[in-house]
Coordinates of C-alpha atoms in Angstrom, one line a residue:
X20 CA 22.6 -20.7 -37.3
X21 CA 21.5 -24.0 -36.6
X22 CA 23.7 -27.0 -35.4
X23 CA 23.1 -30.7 -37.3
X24 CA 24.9 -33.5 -36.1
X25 CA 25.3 -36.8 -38.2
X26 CA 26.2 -39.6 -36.0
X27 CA 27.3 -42.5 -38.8
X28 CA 29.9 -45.0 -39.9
X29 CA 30.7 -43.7 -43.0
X30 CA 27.7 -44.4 -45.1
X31 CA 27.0 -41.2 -46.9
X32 CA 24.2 -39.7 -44.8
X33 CA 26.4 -36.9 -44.0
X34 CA 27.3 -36.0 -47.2
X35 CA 23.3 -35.6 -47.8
X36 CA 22.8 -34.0 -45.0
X37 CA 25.0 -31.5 -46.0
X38 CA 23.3 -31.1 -49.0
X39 CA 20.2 -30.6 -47.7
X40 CA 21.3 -28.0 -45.1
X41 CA 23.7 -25.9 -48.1
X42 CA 21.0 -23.1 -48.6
X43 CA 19.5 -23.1 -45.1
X44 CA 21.8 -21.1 -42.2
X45 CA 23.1 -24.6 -41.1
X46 CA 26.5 -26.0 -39.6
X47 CA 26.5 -29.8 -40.0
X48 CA 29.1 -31.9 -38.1
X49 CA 29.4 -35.6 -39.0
X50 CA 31.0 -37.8 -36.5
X51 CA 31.1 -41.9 -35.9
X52 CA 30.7 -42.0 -32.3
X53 CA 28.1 -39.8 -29.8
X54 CA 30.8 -38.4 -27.4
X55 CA 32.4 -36.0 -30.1
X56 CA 29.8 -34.0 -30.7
X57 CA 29.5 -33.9 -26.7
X58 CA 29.2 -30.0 -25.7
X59 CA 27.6 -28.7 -29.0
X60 CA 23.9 -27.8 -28.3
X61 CA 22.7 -29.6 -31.1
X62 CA 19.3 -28.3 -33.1
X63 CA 18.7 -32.0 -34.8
X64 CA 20.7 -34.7 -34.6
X65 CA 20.4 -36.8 -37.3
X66 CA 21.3 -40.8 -36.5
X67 CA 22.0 -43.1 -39.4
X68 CA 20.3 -47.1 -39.2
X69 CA 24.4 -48.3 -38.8
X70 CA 25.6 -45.9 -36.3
X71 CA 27.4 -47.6 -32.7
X72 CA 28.3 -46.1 -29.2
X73 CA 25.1 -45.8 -28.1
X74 CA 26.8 -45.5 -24.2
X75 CA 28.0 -42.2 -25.4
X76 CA 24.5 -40.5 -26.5
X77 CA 23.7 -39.3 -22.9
X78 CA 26.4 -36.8 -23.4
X79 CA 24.5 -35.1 -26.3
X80 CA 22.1 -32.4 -26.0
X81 CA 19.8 -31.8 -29.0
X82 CA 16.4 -30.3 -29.4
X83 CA 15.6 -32.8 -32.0
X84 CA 16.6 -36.4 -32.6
X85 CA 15.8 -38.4 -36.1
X86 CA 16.9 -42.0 -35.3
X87 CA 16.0 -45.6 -36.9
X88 CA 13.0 -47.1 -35.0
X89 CA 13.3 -50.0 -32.8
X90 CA 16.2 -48.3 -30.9
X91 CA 14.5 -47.9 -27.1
X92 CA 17.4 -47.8 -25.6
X93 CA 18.5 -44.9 -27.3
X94 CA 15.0 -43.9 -27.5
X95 CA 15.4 -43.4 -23.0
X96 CA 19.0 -42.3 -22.9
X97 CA 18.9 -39.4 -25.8
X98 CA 18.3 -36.2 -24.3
X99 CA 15.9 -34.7 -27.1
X100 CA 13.2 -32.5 -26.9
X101 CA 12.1 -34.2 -29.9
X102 CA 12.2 -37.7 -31.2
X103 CA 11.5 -39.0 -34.5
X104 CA 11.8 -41.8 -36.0
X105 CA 12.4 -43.6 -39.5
X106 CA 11.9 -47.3 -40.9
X107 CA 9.5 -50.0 -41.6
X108 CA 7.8 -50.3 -38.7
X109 CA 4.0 -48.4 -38.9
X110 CA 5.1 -47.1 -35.4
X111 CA 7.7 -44.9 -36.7
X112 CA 7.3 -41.4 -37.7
X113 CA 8.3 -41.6 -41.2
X114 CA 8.2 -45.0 -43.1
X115 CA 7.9 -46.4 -46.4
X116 CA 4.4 -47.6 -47.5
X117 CA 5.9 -48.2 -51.0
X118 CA 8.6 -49.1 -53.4
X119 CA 8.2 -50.0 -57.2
X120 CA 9.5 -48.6 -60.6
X121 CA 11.6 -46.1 -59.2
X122 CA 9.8 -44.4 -56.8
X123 CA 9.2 -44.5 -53.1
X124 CA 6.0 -44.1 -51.4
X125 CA 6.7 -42.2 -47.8
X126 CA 4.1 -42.0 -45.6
X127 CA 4.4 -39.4 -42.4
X128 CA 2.5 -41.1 -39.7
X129 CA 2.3 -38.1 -37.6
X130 CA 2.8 -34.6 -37.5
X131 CA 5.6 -32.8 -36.6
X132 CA 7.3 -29.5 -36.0
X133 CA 10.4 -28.9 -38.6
X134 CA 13.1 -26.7 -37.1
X135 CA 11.8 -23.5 -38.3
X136 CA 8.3 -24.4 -36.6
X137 CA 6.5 -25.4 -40.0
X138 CA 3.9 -27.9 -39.0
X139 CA 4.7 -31.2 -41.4
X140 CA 1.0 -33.1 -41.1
X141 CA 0.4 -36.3 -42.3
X142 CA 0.4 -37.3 -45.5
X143 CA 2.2 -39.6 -48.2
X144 CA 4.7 -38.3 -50.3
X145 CA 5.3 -40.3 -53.6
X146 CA 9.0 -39.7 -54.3
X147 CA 12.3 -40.6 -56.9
X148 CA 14.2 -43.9 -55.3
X149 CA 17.1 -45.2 -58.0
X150 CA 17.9 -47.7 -55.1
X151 CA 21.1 -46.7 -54.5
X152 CA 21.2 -46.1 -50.7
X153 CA 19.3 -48.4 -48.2
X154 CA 15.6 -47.5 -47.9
X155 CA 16.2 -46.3 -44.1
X156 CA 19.1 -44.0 -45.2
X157 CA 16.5 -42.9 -47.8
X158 CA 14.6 -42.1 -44.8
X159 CA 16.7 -40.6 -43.2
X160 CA 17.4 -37.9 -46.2
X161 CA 13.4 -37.9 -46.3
X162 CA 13.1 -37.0 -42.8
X163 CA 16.0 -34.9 -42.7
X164 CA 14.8 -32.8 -45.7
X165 CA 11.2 -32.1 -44.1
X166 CA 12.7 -31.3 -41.0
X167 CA 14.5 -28.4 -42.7
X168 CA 11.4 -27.4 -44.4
X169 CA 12.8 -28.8 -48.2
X170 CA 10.3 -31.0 -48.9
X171 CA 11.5 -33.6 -51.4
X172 CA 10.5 -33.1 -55.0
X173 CA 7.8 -35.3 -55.7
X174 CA 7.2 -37.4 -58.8

């Protein structure tokens, strides 16, 4: 069974996660700050753009992290086998390359292993956006979604 943590302040990405993870073997556990999901060997810890208490992340043990870019601090202290990472930035994994009439064009800027082991290669995924989450929580769900082999229905 594989262990998901959500580490956010209540913004729904939990929720999504959970969602994602309903017909994979999956136990996700949402929490607001680092140090509660301390002593669960984590298989991906998903981190949302507005989450705090980054002095309690070296408690955590995953083997793969998806967190916003531009976090190096977190980057350094997270103890992850694998780090990923979502937002504008070209220098993050996943990122947005697109948004307009609904959609929103994802680009993968490098591959990456999903939990199972499934290679997820480059490419650009053209996907449904109604706008009504942040594009880096859409990100998140993007990243989150590939990383349990459920790739995202395109449009």
């Amino acid at each position: 069974m594989w262990q998901i943590g959500v580490w956010e302040q209540e913004e729904g990405l939990a929720e999504r996660v959970t969602a994602l993870a309903s017909a994979r073997h999956a136990m996700v556990r949402a929490c607001s700050h680092p140090a509660l999901l301390a002593g669960v060997e984590l298989d991906l810890l998903v981190v949302s753009p507005g989450a705090t208490g980054w002095a309690g992340a070296l408690a955590l043990s995953c083997h793969t992290a998806l967190l916003p870019g531009g976090l190096s601090a977190l980057t350094r202290s997270l103890p992850a086998g694998t780090m990923l990472s979502y937002g504008p930035s070209g220098r993050n994994t996943i990122t947005l390359s697109g948004l307009n009439d609904g959609h929103a064009a994802v680009a993968i800027q490098r591959e990456f292993p999903s939990l199972s082991g499934r290679s997820v290669e480059r490419q650009e995924l053209v996907l449904p956006f109604d706008g009504t989450i942040t594009p880096d929580l859409f990100l998140a769900q993007v990243g989150t979604a590939l990383l349990l082999d459920r790739l995202p229905k395109r449009s």
